[in-house]
Amino acid sequence: MTAFSRLWRRAPLWRWSLYGAVFFLGLGLLFPTPYLLHRFPFLTQIPGSAAHRGQTNDQSGAPSAPDGGQAPPGSTPAPPPGPDRVGAPDINTTFSGGIPFGGHTLPLPAGMWHPVLTGQVGPGGAVLFTILARTDRGIVTGVIIARISSRPQPGQSADGVENSCHDDRNFASRVLSEGHNGLLECWAVARSVGSSSDLVNAAFQRLHTLGFPIPPLFVATTWVRAQAMKDGSGVNLAAVDTLLAPVKPASIQLLAPLPYWDKASLAKAPDAERFVQATTHWMANWVGVLREGLVDGLPGNTAPADVSRDPAAPPF
């Protein structure tokens, strides 16, 4: 009798540990986590695995990429709500610096960003949108929600474009142009614990389903711009929300308890106050980069490194 056979007969716990290892290895191959897919891309090719099914389910055409073109191979479509076109690109794709978006460049803050949802919404699909997430050690540290019109929208589409900048609950806000030469533009910083948008909720649901830990609160920056056409044909719209996670490194633990992130309570939590002040300072500079990318033209089509580091950016 060999040593292995004696151990097999006399050590039932060891024997069951081998059974468990084989069982959980099989589960890992069939349902790989985002971390495993990132480290071992070949797992997406295993027949029968969830990752393989995700890559082969697309039978109705490729979804849209952020710039309105075709999404990269491996994308999977999300169920389109009504006439809207919504796609779920390969979450393992990464971007940095900036991406093509509606014939312009969407600047990206520091870090590696993953596409979550992308497509076209509104009448005739006239508004392009993209939602991206940034992770640090598997935890979501930032989310970008960007929208831009592909053609002028009716004048009433500009109504209320600045409402978010006049909310008394904002930590900070600034109106850059209030109708001068037909231009409305502003930015704001506020807390965010949820959204009324079905698309945004679907994006967070996808991140949750894929196993990405998500903080319970974000500090949100908003930039909106509406420029009326001189011929009266409508308004060109652009808006970017950037959600930053005020958490301790490699965790979803907030820098201060949830109740202290209200405007009235912020001064009672120095760590939270410092994060909001740093976000406001960053946004005051970042808004110029957004305008260059989505309106004027961003040099090199990438965000400058010295401005791109937001308070939630991962370490170098």
PDB file of C-alpha atoms in Angstrom:
ATOM      1  CA  MET A   1       0.000   0.000   0.000  1.00  0.00           C
ATOM      2  CA  THR A   2       1.465   3.343  -1.043  1.00  0.00           C
ATOM      3  CA  ALA A   3       1.679   6.425   1.167  1.00  0.00           C
ATOM      4  CA  PHE A   4      -0.986   8.143  -0.958  1.00  0.00           C
ATOM      5  CA  SER A   5      -3.457   5.266  -0.608  1.00  0.00           C
ATOM      6  CA  ARG A   6      -2.873   5.076   3.171  1.00  0.00           C
ATOM      7  CA  LEU A   7      -3.463   8.816   3.480  1.00  0.00           C
ATOM      8  CA  TRP A   8      -6.583   8.495   1.334  1.00  0.00           C
ATOM      9  CA  ARG A   9      -8.026   5.811   3.621  1.00  0.00           C
ATOM     10  CA  ARG A  10      -7.010   7.310   6.962  1.00  0.00           C
ATOM     11  CA  ALA A  11      -7.537  11.095   6.389  1.00  0.00           C
ATOM     12  CA  PRO A  12     -11.183  11.753   5.431  1.00  0.00           C
ATOM     13  CA  LEU A  13     -10.876  15.533   5.869  1.00  0.00           C
ATOM     14  CA  TRP A  14      -7.946  15.619   3.450  1.00  0.00           C
ATOM     15  CA  ARG A  15      -9.909  13.415   1.042  1.00  0.00           C
ATOM     16  CA  TRP A  16     -12.906  15.763   1.159  1.00  0.00           C
ATOM     17  CA  SER A  17     -10.625  18.766   0.667  1.00  0.00           C
ATOM     18  CA  LEU A  18      -9.510  17.228  -2.633  1.00  0.00           C
ATOM     19  CA  TYR A  19     -13.133  16.727  -3.653  1.00  0.00           C
ATOM     20  CA  GLY A  20     -13.843  20.363  -2.738  1.00  0.00           C
ATOM     21  CA  ALA A  21     -10.824  21.625  -4.669  1.00  0.00           C
ATOM     22  CA  VAL A  22     -12.012  19.901  -7.841  1.00  0.00           C
ATOM     23  CA  PHE A  23     -15.583  21.142  -7.313  1.00  0.00           C
ATOM     24  CA  PHE A  24     -14.632  24.784  -6.744  1.00  0.00           C
ATOM     25  CA  LEU A  25     -12.103  24.717  -9.583  1.00  0.00           C
ATOM     26  CA  GLY A  26     -14.946  23.678 -11.869  1.00  0.00           C
ATOM     27  CA  LEU A  27     -17.126  26.522 -10.558  1.00  0.00           C
ATOM     28  CA  GLY A  28     -14.284  28.980 -11.107  1.00  0.00           C
ATOM     29  CA  LEU A  29     -13.930  27.878 -14.732  1.00  0.00           C
ATOM     30  CA  LEU A  30     -17.671  28.025 -15.398  1.00  0.00           C
ATOM     31  CA  PHE A  31     -18.279  31.326 -13.561  1.00  0.00           C
ATOM     32  CA  PRO A  32     -14.975  33.242 -13.575  1.00  0.00           C
ATOM     33  CA  THR A  33     -14.773  36.492 -11.595  1.00  0.00           C
ATOM     34  CA  PRO A  34     -13.726  39.771 -13.297  1.00  0.00           C
ATOM     35  CA  TYR A  35     -10.286  39.415 -11.649  1.00  0.00           C
ATOM     36  CA  LEU A  36      -9.775  35.946 -13.129  1.00  0.00           C
ATOM     37  CA  LEU A  37     -10.967  37.090 -16.556  1.00  0.00           C
ATOM     38  CA  HIS A  38      -8.500  39.975 -16.424  1.00  0.00           C
ATOM     39  CA  ARG A  39      -5.583  37.711 -15.427  1.00  0.00           C
ATOM     40  CA  PHE A  40      -6.568  34.718 -17.590  1.00  0.00           C
ATOM     41  CA  PRO A  41      -8.461  35.900 -20.724  1.00  0.00           C
ATOM     42  CA  PHE A  42      -8.498  32.322 -22.119  1.00  0.00           C
ATOM     43  CA  LEU A  43     -11.291  31.521 -19.641  1.00  0.00           C
ATOM     44  CA  THR A  44     -13.724  33.251 -21.999  1.00  0.00           C
ATOM     45  CA  GLN A  45     -13.049  30.512 -24.563  1.00  0.00           C
ATOM     46  CA  ILE A  46     -14.070  27.566 -22.345  1.00  0.00           C
ATOM     47  CA  PRO A  47     -17.294  26.080 -23.821  1.00  0.00           C
ATOM     48  CA  GLY A  48     -20.184  26.150 -21.365  1.00  0.00           C
ATOM     49  CA  SER A  49     -18.730  28.829 -19.098  1.00  0.00           C
ATOM     50  CA  ALA A  50     -20.691  31.972 -18.275  1.00  0.00           C
ATOM     51  CA  ALA A  51     -17.973  34.100 -19.863  1.00  0.00           C
ATOM     52  CA  HIS A  52     -18.102  32.038 -23.072  1.00  0.00           C
ATOM     53  CA  ARG A  53     -21.889  32.317 -23.251  1.00  0.00           C
ATOM     54  CA  GLY A  54     -21.589  36.071 -22.756  1.00  0.00           C
ATOM     55  CA  GLN A  55     -19.315  36.290 -25.790  1.00  0.00           C
ATOM     56  CA  THR A  56     -21.433  34.120 -28.052  1.00  0.00           C
ATOM     57  CA  ASN A  57     -24.964  35.292 -27.258  1.00  0.00           C
ATOM     58  CA  ASP A  58     -24.964  38.246 -29.658  1.00  0.00           C
ATOM     59  CA  GLN A  59     -27.171  37.156 -32.544  1.00  0.00           C
ATOM     60  CA  SER A  60     -28.781  40.498 -33.376  1.00  0.00           C
ATOM     61  CA  GLY A  61     -25.905  42.708 -34.404  1.00  0.00           C
ATOM     62  CA  ALA A  62     -23.081  44.447 -32.538  1.00  0.00           C
ATOM     63  CA  PRO A  63     -23.913  47.137 -30.016  1.00  0.00           C
ATOM     64  CA  SER A  64     -22.693  50.691 -30.351  1.00  0.00           C
ATOM     65  CA  ALA A  65     -19.303  51.847 -29.118  1.00  0.00           C
ATOM     66  CA  PRO A  66     -18.880  55.156 -27.272  1.00  0.00           C
ATOM     67  CA  ASP A  67     -18.155  57.018 -30.521  1.00  0.00           C
ATOM     68  CA  GLY A  68     -21.187  55.545 -32.283  1.00  0.00           C
ATOM     69  CA  GLY A  69     -19.205  52.876 -34.163  1.00  0.00           C
ATOM     70  CA  GLN A  70     -19.071  49.131 -33.594  1.00  0.00           C
ATOM     71  CA  ALA A  71     -18.183  47.792 -30.180  1.00  0.00           C
ATOM     72  CA  PRO A  72     -15.058  45.616 -29.800  1.00  0.00           C
ATOM     73  CA  PRO A  73     -15.237  41.833 -30.175  1.00  0.00           C
ATOM     74  CA  GLY A  74     -16.542  40.098 -27.079  1.00  0.00           C
ATOM     75  CA  SER A  75     -19.286  42.665 -26.441  1.00  0.00           C
ATOM     76  CA  THR A  76     -22.691  41.508 -25.252  1.00  0.00           C
ATOM     77  CA  PRO A  77     -25.913  43.398 -25.899  1.00  0.00           C
ATOM     78  CA  ALA A  78     -28.085  44.726 -23.093  1.00  0.00           C
ATOM     79  CA  PRO A  79     -31.858  44.537 -23.597  1.00  0.00           C
ATOM     80  CA  PRO A  80     -32.796  47.785 -25.360  1.00  0.00           C
ATOM     81  CA  PRO A  81     -35.460  49.801 -23.486  1.00  0.00           C
ATOM     82  CA  GLY A  82     -38.028  50.591 -26.171  1.00  0.00           C
ATOM     83  CA  PRO A  83     -36.585  52.204 -29.302  1.00  0.00           C
ATOM     84  CA  ASP A  84     -33.287  53.084 -27.592  1.00  0.00           C
ATOM     85  CA  ARG A  85     -30.114  51.272 -28.622  1.00  0.00           C
ATOM     86  CA  VAL A  86     -28.125  50.068 -25.625  1.00  0.00           C
ATOM     87  CA  GLY A  87     -25.055  47.854 -25.651  1.00  0.00           C
ATOM     88  CA  ALA A  88     -22.967  46.218 -22.927  1.00  0.00           C
ATOM     89  CA  PRO A  89     -19.350  46.180 -24.141  1.00  0.00           C
ATOM     90  CA  ASP A  90     -16.670  43.811 -22.912  1.00  0.00           C
ATOM     91  CA  ILE A  91     -16.037  44.929 -19.320  1.00  0.00           C
ATOM     92  CA  ASN A  92     -12.389  43.810 -19.585  1.00  0.00           C
ATOM     93  CA  THR A  93     -11.649  46.511 -22.165  1.00  0.00           C
ATOM     94  CA  THR A  94      -9.706  49.430 -20.655  1.00  0.00           C
ATOM     95  CA  PHE A  95      -9.290  53.062 -21.680  1.00  0.00           C
ATOM     96  CA  SER A  96      -7.158  55.906 -20.356  1.00  0.00           C
ATOM     97  CA  GLY A  97      -6.627  59.548 -21.234  1.00  0.00           C
ATOM     98  CA  GLY A  98      -9.654  59.907 -23.505  1.00  0.00           C
ATOM     99  CA  ILE A  99     -11.990  58.100 -25.893  1.00  0.00           C
ATOM    100  CA  PRO A 100     -13.742  59.107 -29.152  1.00  0.00           C
ATOM    101  CA  PHE A 101     -17.279  60.198 -28.366  1.00  0.00           C
ATOM    102  CA  GLY A 102     -19.809  61.686 -30.758  1.00  0.00           C
ATOM    103  CA  GLY A 103     -17.153  63.060 -33.105  1.00  0.00           C
ATOM    104  CA  HIS A 104     -15.273  64.611 -30.174  1.00  0.00           C
ATOM    105  CA  THR A 105     -13.065  63.353 -27.334  1.00  0.00           C
ATOM    106  CA  LEU A 106     -14.359  62.448 -23.895  1.00  0.00           C
ATOM    107  CA  PRO A 107     -11.458  63.169 -21.502  1.00  0.00           C
ATOM    108  CA  LEU A 108     -10.922  60.556 -18.808  1.00  0.00           C
ATOM    109  CA  PRO A 109      -9.541  61.230 -15.322  1.00  0.00           C
ATOM    110  CA  ALA A 110      -6.486  59.303 -14.173  1.00  0.00           C
ATOM    111  CA  GLY A 111      -6.690  55.522 -14.050  1.00  0.00           C
ATOM    112  CA  MET A 112      -7.993  52.703 -16.223  1.00  0.00           C
ATOM    113  CA  TRP A 113     -11.660  52.941 -17.217  1.00  0.00           C
ATOM    114  CA  HIS A 114     -13.927  50.060 -18.244  1.00  0.00           C
ATOM    115  CA  PRO A 115     -16.985  50.465 -20.511  1.00  0.00           C
ATOM    116  CA  VAL A 116     -20.206  49.443 -18.773  1.00  0.00           C
ATOM    117  CA  LEU A 117     -23.041  50.590 -21.053  1.00  0.00           C
ATOM    118  CA  THR A 118     -23.085  52.595 -24.257  1.00  0.00           C
ATOM    119  CA  GLY A 119     -25.540  53.489 -27.015  1.00  0.00           C
ATOM    120  CA  GLN A 120     -28.081  55.990 -28.308  1.00  0.00           C
ATOM    121  CA  VAL A 121     -31.287  57.235 -26.681  1.00  0.00           C
ATOM    122  CA  GLY A 122     -33.986  59.807 -27.300  1.00  0.00           C
ATOM    123  CA  PRO A 123     -36.027  60.487 -30.437  1.00  0.00           C
ATOM    124  CA  GLY A 124     -34.230  58.904 -33.367  1.00  0.00           C
ATOM    125  CA  GLY A 125     -31.285  58.007 -31.134  1.00  0.00           C
ATOM    126  CA  ALA A 126     -30.119  61.616 -31.243  1.00  0.00           C
ATOM    127  CA  VAL A 127     -28.342  61.509 -27.880  1.00  0.00           C
ATOM    128  CA  LEU A 128     -25.216  59.379 -27.542  1.00  0.00           C
ATOM    129  CA  PHE A 129     -24.324  58.145 -24.081  1.00  0.00           C
ATOM    130  CA  THR A 130     -21.572  56.142 -22.474  1.00  0.00           C
ATOM    131  CA  ILE A 131     -21.081  54.924 -18.907  1.00  0.00           C
ATOM    132  CA  LEU A 132     -17.634  53.860 -17.734  1.00  0.00           C
ATOM    133  CA  ALA A 133     -16.269  52.652 -14.395  1.00  0.00           C
ATOM    134  CA  ARG A 134     -12.803  52.876 -12.895  1.00  0.00           C
ATOM    135  CA  THR A 135     -11.572  50.244 -10.469  1.00  0.00           C
ATOM    136  CA  ASP A 136      -8.714  49.984  -8.013  1.00  0.00           C
ATOM    137  CA  ARG A 137      -7.912  46.454  -6.799  1.00  0.00           C
ATOM    138  CA  GLY A 138     -11.337  45.361  -8.000  1.00  0.00           C
ATOM    139  CA  ILE A 139     -13.306  48.114  -6.215  1.00  0.00           C
ATOM    140  CA  VAL A 140     -15.194  50.817  -8.127  1.00  0.00           C
ATOM    141  CA  THR A 141     -13.556  54.194  -7.432  1.00  0.00           C
ATOM    142  CA  GLY A 142     -15.252  56.252 -10.134  1.00  0.00           C
ATOM    143  CA  VAL A 143     -18.080  56.256 -12.664  1.00  0.00           C
ATOM    144  CA  ILE A 144     -18.506  58.509 -15.704  1.00  0.00           C
ATOM    145  CA  ILE A 145     -21.925  59.151 -17.245  1.00  0.00           C
ATOM    146  CA  ALA A 146     -21.548  61.163 -20.446  1.00  0.00           C
ATOM    147  CA  ARG A 147     -24.176  62.360 -22.934  1.00  0.00           C
ATOM    148  CA  ILE A 148     -23.871  64.379 -26.117  1.00  0.00           C
ATOM    149  CA  SER A 149     -26.323  65.195 -28.909  1.00  0.00           C
ATOM    150  CA  SER A 150     -25.475  63.959 -32.380  1.00  0.00           C
ATOM    151  CA  ARG A 151     -27.652  66.666 -33.929  1.00  0.00           C
ATOM    152  CA  PRO A 152     -29.384  69.828 -32.640  1.00  0.00           C
ATOM    153  CA  GLN A 153     -32.248  69.157 -30.262  1.00  0.00           C
ATOM    154  CA  PRO A 154     -35.495  71.146 -30.128  1.00  0.00           C
ATOM    155  CA  GLY A 155     -35.216  74.353 -28.123  1.00  0.00           C
ATOM    156  CA  GLN A 156     -37.219  73.001 -25.205  1.00  0.00           C
ATOM    157  CA  SER A 157     -34.516  70.388 -24.643  1.00  0.00           C
ATOM    158  CA  ALA A 158     -32.400  73.144 -23.072  1.00  0.00           C
ATOM    159  CA  ASP A 159     -35.036  73.940 -20.464  1.00  0.00           C
ATOM    160  CA  GLY A 160     -33.771  73.067 -17.039  1.00  0.00           C
ATOM    161  CA  VAL A 161     -30.253  72.263 -18.224  1.00  0.00           C
ATOM    162  CA  GLU A 162     -28.900  74.285 -15.308  1.00  0.00           C
ATOM    163  CA  ASN A 163     -31.309  72.996 -12.660  1.00  0.00           C
ATOM    164  CA  SER A 164     -28.668  70.744 -11.134  1.00  0.00           C
ATOM    165  CA  CYS A 165     -26.409  73.765 -10.657  1.00  0.00           C
ATOM    166  CA  HIS A 166     -29.005  75.678  -8.635  1.00  0.00           C
ATOM    167  CA  ASP A 167     -29.768  72.930  -6.114  1.00  0.00           C
ATOM    168  CA  ASP A 168     -29.337  74.181  -2.535  1.00  0.00           C
ATOM    169  CA  ARG A 169     -27.984  70.777  -1.527  1.00  0.00           C
ATOM    170  CA  ASN A 170     -24.882  71.163  -3.727  1.00  0.00           C
ATOM    171  CA  PHE A 171     -21.534  71.390  -1.976  1.00  0.00           C
ATOM    172  CA  ALA A 172     -20.420  73.857  -4.655  1.00  0.00           C
ATOM    173  CA  SER A 173     -21.603  75.147  -8.017  1.00  0.00           C
ATOM    174  CA  ARG A 174     -20.759  77.749 -10.614  1.00  0.00           C
ATOM    175  CA  VAL A 175     -22.692  79.139 -13.559  1.00  0.00           C
ATOM    176  CA  LEU A 176     -20.252  79.863 -16.377  1.00  0.00           C
ATOM    177  CA  SER A 177     -22.779  81.234 -18.865  1.00  0.00           C
ATOM    178  CA  GLU A 178     -26.466  81.889 -18.354  1.00  0.00           C
ATOM    179  CA  GLY A 179     -27.865  82.452 -21.807  1.00  0.00           C
ATOM    180  CA  HIS A 180     -25.241  84.843 -23.221  1.00  0.00           C
ATOM    181  CA  ASN A 181     -25.128  84.308 -27.004  1.00  0.00           C
ATOM    182  CA  GLY A 182     -27.467  81.361 -26.568  1.00  0.00           C
ATOM    183  CA  LEU A 183     -25.042  79.457 -24.314  1.00  0.00           C
ATOM    184  CA  LEU A 184     -25.949  77.818 -21.010  1.00  0.00           C
ATOM    185  CA  GLU A 185     -23.095  76.223 -19.081  1.00  0.00           C
ATOM    186  CA  CYS A 186     -22.455  75.335 -15.438  1.00  0.00           C
ATOM    187  CA  TRP A 187     -20.889  72.788 -13.108  1.00  0.00           C
ATOM    188  CA  ALA A 188     -21.638  71.525  -9.616  1.00  0.00           C
ATOM    189  CA  VAL A 189     -20.404  69.188  -6.875  1.00  0.00           C
ATOM    190  CA  ALA A 190     -22.900  67.214  -4.789  1.00  0.00           C
ATOM    191  CA  ARG A 191     -23.396  63.889  -3.024  1.00  0.00           C
ATOM    192  CA  SER A 192     -24.958  60.976  -4.853  1.00  0.00           C
ATOM    193  CA  VAL A 193     -26.554  57.887  -3.318  1.00  0.00           C
ATOM    194  CA  GLY A 194     -28.749  56.802  -6.232  1.00  0.00           C
ATOM    195  CA  SER A 195     -30.259  57.770  -9.567  1.00  0.00           C
ATOM    196  CA  SER A 196     -33.683  58.025 -11.139  1.00  0.00           C
ATOM    197  CA  SER A 197     -32.233  57.066 -14.546  1.00  0.00           C
ATOM    198  CA  ASP A 198     -33.006  53.527 -15.725  1.00  0.00           C
ATOM    199  CA  LEU A 199     -29.782  53.490 -17.746  1.00  0.00           C
ATOM    200  CA  VAL A 200     -27.623  54.497 -14.790  1.00  0.00           C
ATOM    201  CA  ASN A 201     -29.328  51.944 -12.565  1.00  0.00           C
ATOM    202  CA  ALA A 202     -28.811  49.278 -15.242  1.00  0.00           C
ATOM    203  CA  ALA A 203     -25.103  50.149 -15.368  1.00  0.00           C
ATOM    204  CA  PHE A 204     -24.725  49.774 -11.605  1.00  0.00           C
ATOM    205  CA  GLN A 205     -26.698  46.541 -11.717  1.00  0.00           C
ATOM    206  CA  ARG A 206     -24.287  45.177 -14.316  1.00  0.00           C
ATOM    207  CA  LEU A 207     -21.301  46.103 -12.136  1.00  0.00           C
ATOM    208  CA  HIS A 208     -22.973  44.444  -9.154  1.00  0.00           C
ATOM    209  CA  THR A 209     -23.757  41.292 -11.159  1.00  0.00           C
ATOM    210  CA  LEU A 210     -20.157  41.054 -12.354  1.00  0.00           C
ATOM    211  CA  GLY A 211     -18.948  41.162  -8.758  1.00  0.00           C
ATOM    212  CA  PHE A 212     -17.484  44.668  -8.486  1.00  0.00           C
ATOM    213  CA  PRO A 213     -17.792  46.097  -4.934  1.00  0.00           C
ATOM    214  CA  ILE A 214     -19.535  49.502  -5.087  1.00  0.00           C
ATOM    215  CA  PRO A 215     -19.330  52.161  -2.333  1.00  0.00           C
ATOM    216  CA  PRO A 216     -22.627  53.267  -0.743  1.00  0.00           C
ATOM    217  CA  LEU A 217     -22.047  56.909  -1.708  1.00  0.00           C
ATOM    218  CA  PHE A 218     -20.246  58.985  -4.319  1.00  0.00           C
ATOM    219  CA  VAL A 219     -19.297  62.628  -4.536  1.00  0.00           C
ATOM    220  CA  ALA A 220     -20.658  63.628  -7.945  1.00  0.00           C
ATOM    221  CA  THR A 221     -19.410  66.363 -10.232  1.00  0.00           C
ATOM    222  CA  THR A 222     -21.732  67.556 -13.001  1.00  0.00           C
ATOM    223  CA  TRP A 223     -20.921  69.629 -16.063  1.00  0.00           C
ATOM    224  CA  VAL A 224     -23.678  70.639 -18.486  1.00  0.00           C
ATOM    225  CA  ARG A 225     -23.590  72.802 -21.596  1.00  0.00           C
ATOM    226  CA  ALA A 226     -26.323  73.790 -24.071  1.00  0.00           C
ATOM    227  CA  GLN A 227     -25.474  75.885 -27.135  1.00  0.00           C
ATOM    228  CA  ALA A 228     -28.333  77.233 -29.272  1.00  0.00           C
ATOM    229  CA  MET A 229     -27.834  77.095 -33.042  1.00  0.00           C
ATOM    230  CA  LYS A 230     -27.761  80.496 -34.711  1.00  0.00           C
ATOM    231  CA  ASP A 231     -30.278  79.394 -37.346  1.00  0.00           C
ATOM    232  CA  GLY A 232     -32.793  78.461 -34.647  1.00  0.00           C
ATOM    233  CA  SER A 233     -32.750  74.760 -35.560  1.00  0.00           C
ATOM    234  CA  GLY A 234     -32.216  73.638 -31.988  1.00  0.00           C
ATOM    235  CA  VAL A 235     -29.635  73.210 -29.261  1.00  0.00           C
ATOM    236  CA  ASN A 236     -26.459  71.140 -29.026  1.00  0.00           C
ATOM    237  CA  LEU A 237     -26.252  69.462 -25.632  1.00  0.00           C
ATOM    238  CA  ALA A 238     -23.365  67.926 -23.688  1.00  0.00           C
ATOM    239  CA  ALA A 239     -23.284  66.692 -20.104  1.00  0.00           C
ATOM    240  CA  VAL A 240     -20.799  64.686 -18.045  1.00  0.00           C
ATOM    241  CA  ASP A 241     -21.331  63.372 -14.523  1.00  0.00           C
ATOM    242  CA  THR A 242     -18.237  62.029 -12.772  1.00  0.00           C
ATOM    243  CA  LEU A 243     -18.906  60.051  -9.592  1.00  0.00           C
ATOM    244  CA  LEU A 244     -15.914  59.788  -7.247  1.00  0.00           C
ATOM    245  CA  ALA A 245     -15.754  57.279  -4.395  1.00  0.00           C
ATOM    246  CA  PRO A 246     -14.725  58.891  -1.066  1.00  0.00           C
ATOM    247  CA  VAL A 247     -13.397  55.651   0.403  1.00  0.00           C
ATOM    248  CA  LYS A 248     -10.325  54.313   2.139  1.00  0.00           C
ATOM    249  CA  PRO A 249      -7.808  52.565  -0.172  1.00  0.00           C
ATOM    250  CA  ALA A 250      -8.779  49.068  -1.358  1.00  0.00           C
ATOM    251  CA  SER A 251     -12.124  49.149   0.472  1.00  0.00           C
ATOM    252  CA  ILE A 252     -15.661  50.495   0.209  1.00  0.00           C
ATOM    253  CA  GLN A 253     -15.469  52.035   3.692  1.00  0.00           C
ATOM    254  CA  LEU A 254     -16.338  55.722   3.485  1.00  0.00           C
ATOM    255  CA  LEU A 255     -13.919  58.310   4.830  1.00  0.00           C
ATOM    256  CA  ALA A 256     -16.704  59.388   7.182  1.00  0.00           C
ATOM    257  CA  PRO A 257     -20.028  57.785   8.188  1.00  0.00           C
ATOM    258  CA  LEU A 258     -22.871  58.222   5.730  1.00  0.00           C
ATOM    259  CA  PRO A 259     -24.833  60.890   7.705  1.00  0.00           C
ATOM    260  CA  TYR A 260     -21.864  63.288   7.616  1.00  0.00           C
ATOM    261  CA  TRP A 261     -21.989  63.620   3.826  1.00  0.00           C
ATOM    262  CA  ASP A 262     -24.940  66.020   3.947  1.00  0.00           C
ATOM    263  CA  LYS A 263     -24.051  69.636   3.271  1.00  0.00           C
ATOM    264  CA  ALA A 264     -25.157  70.710   6.745  1.00  0.00           C
ATOM    265  CA  SER A 265     -23.072  68.025   8.497  1.00  0.00           C
ATOM    266  CA  LEU A 266     -19.956  68.101   6.341  1.00  0.00           C
ATOM    267  CA  ALA A 267     -17.993  70.401   8.661  1.00  0.00           C
ATOM    268  CA  LYS A 268     -18.314  67.842  11.469  1.00  0.00           C
ATOM    269  CA  ALA A 269     -16.250  65.288   9.511  1.00  0.00           C
ATOM    270  CA  PRO A 270     -12.828  66.707   8.531  1.00  0.00           C
ATOM    271  CA  ASP A 271     -11.951  63.810   6.202  1.00  0.00           C
ATOM    272  CA  ALA A 272     -15.207  64.206   4.290  1.00  0.00           C
ATOM    273  CA  GLU A 273     -14.807  67.976   4.131  1.00  0.00           C
ATOM    274  CA  ARG A 274     -11.271  67.663   2.778  1.00  0.00           C
ATOM    275  CA  PHE A 275     -12.421  65.232   0.081  1.00  0.00           C
ATOM    276  CA  VAL A 276     -15.231  67.553  -1.037  1.00  0.00           C
ATOM    277  CA  GLN A 277     -12.910  70.570  -1.065  1.00  0.00           C
ATOM    278  CA  ALA A 278     -10.339  68.631  -3.108  1.00  0.00           C
ATOM    279  CA  THR A 279     -13.069  67.533  -5.532  1.00  0.00           C
ATOM    280  CA  THR A 280     -14.292  71.119  -5.938  1.00  0.00           C
ATOM    281  CA  HIS A 281     -10.754  72.333  -6.604  1.00  0.00           C
ATOM    282  CA  TRP A 282     -10.190  69.537  -9.132  1.00  0.00           C
ATOM    283  CA  MET A 283     -13.473  70.203 -10.909  1.00  0.00           C
ATOM    284  CA  ALA A 284     -12.704  73.922 -11.279  1.00  0.00           C
ATOM    285  CA  ASN A 285      -9.761  72.894 -13.487  1.00  0.00           C
ATOM    286  CA  TRP A 286     -11.251  69.745 -15.013  1.00  0.00           C
ATOM    287  CA  VAL A 287     -14.238  71.575 -16.508  1.00  0.00           C
ATOM    288  CA  GLY A 288     -11.901  73.302 -18.969  1.00  0.00           C
ATOM    289  CA  VAL A 289     -10.588  69.900 -20.100  1.00  0.00           C
ATOM    290  CA  LEU A 290     -14.154  68.651 -20.606  1.00  0.00           C
ATOM    291  CA  ARG A 291     -14.983  71.708 -22.704  1.00  0.00           C
ATOM    292  CA  GLU A 292     -11.871  71.249 -24.828  1.00  0.00           C
ATOM    293  CA  GLY A 293     -12.619  67.588 -25.430  1.00  0.00           C
ATOM    294  CA  LEU A 294     -16.334  67.852 -26.206  1.00  0.00           C
ATOM    295  CA  VAL A 295     -16.464  71.289 -27.829  1.00  0.00           C
ATOM    296  CA  ASP A 296     -13.203  72.924 -28.857  1.00  0.00           C
ATOM    297  CA  GLY A 297     -10.820  70.042 -29.505  1.00  0.00           C
ATOM    298  CA  LEU A 298      -8.469  68.453 -26.968  1.00  0.00           C
ATOM    299  CA  PRO A 299      -4.756  68.573 -27.877  1.00  0.00           C
ATOM    300  CA  GLY A 300      -3.519  65.056 -28.481  1.00  0.00           C
ATOM    301  CA  ASN A 301      -7.026  63.719 -27.747  1.00  0.00           C
ATOM    302  CA  THR A 302      -5.963  62.896 -24.199  1.00  0.00           C
ATOM    303  CA  ALA A 303      -6.389  64.603 -20.845  1.00  0.00           C
ATOM    304  CA  PRO A 304      -3.285  66.323 -19.430  1.00  0.00           C
ATOM    305  CA  ALA A 305      -1.796  64.245 -16.632  1.00  0.00           C
ATOM    306  CA  ASP A 306      -1.339  67.161 -14.221  1.00  0.00           C
ATOM    307  CA  VAL A 307      -5.087  67.943 -14.256  1.00  0.00           C
ATOM    308  CA  SER A 308      -6.508  64.451 -14.589  1.00  0.00           C
ATOM    309  CA  ARG A 309      -5.746  63.190 -11.056  1.00  0.00           C
ATOM    310  CA  ASP A 310      -8.977  63.485  -9.084  1.00  0.00           C
ATOM    311  CA  PRO A 311      -9.178  62.896  -5.301  1.00  0.00           C
ATOM    312  CA  ALA A 312     -10.349  59.285  -5.770  1.00  0.00           C
ATOM    313  CA  ALA A 313      -7.743  58.360  -8.401  1.00  0.00           C
ATOM    314  CA  PRO A 314      -5.781  55.157  -7.699  1.00  0.00           C
ATOM    315  CA  PRO A 315      -2.134  55.538  -6.588  1.00  0.00           C
ATOM    316  CA  PHE A 316       0.531  55.730  -9.256  1.00  0.00           C
TER     317      PHE A 316
END
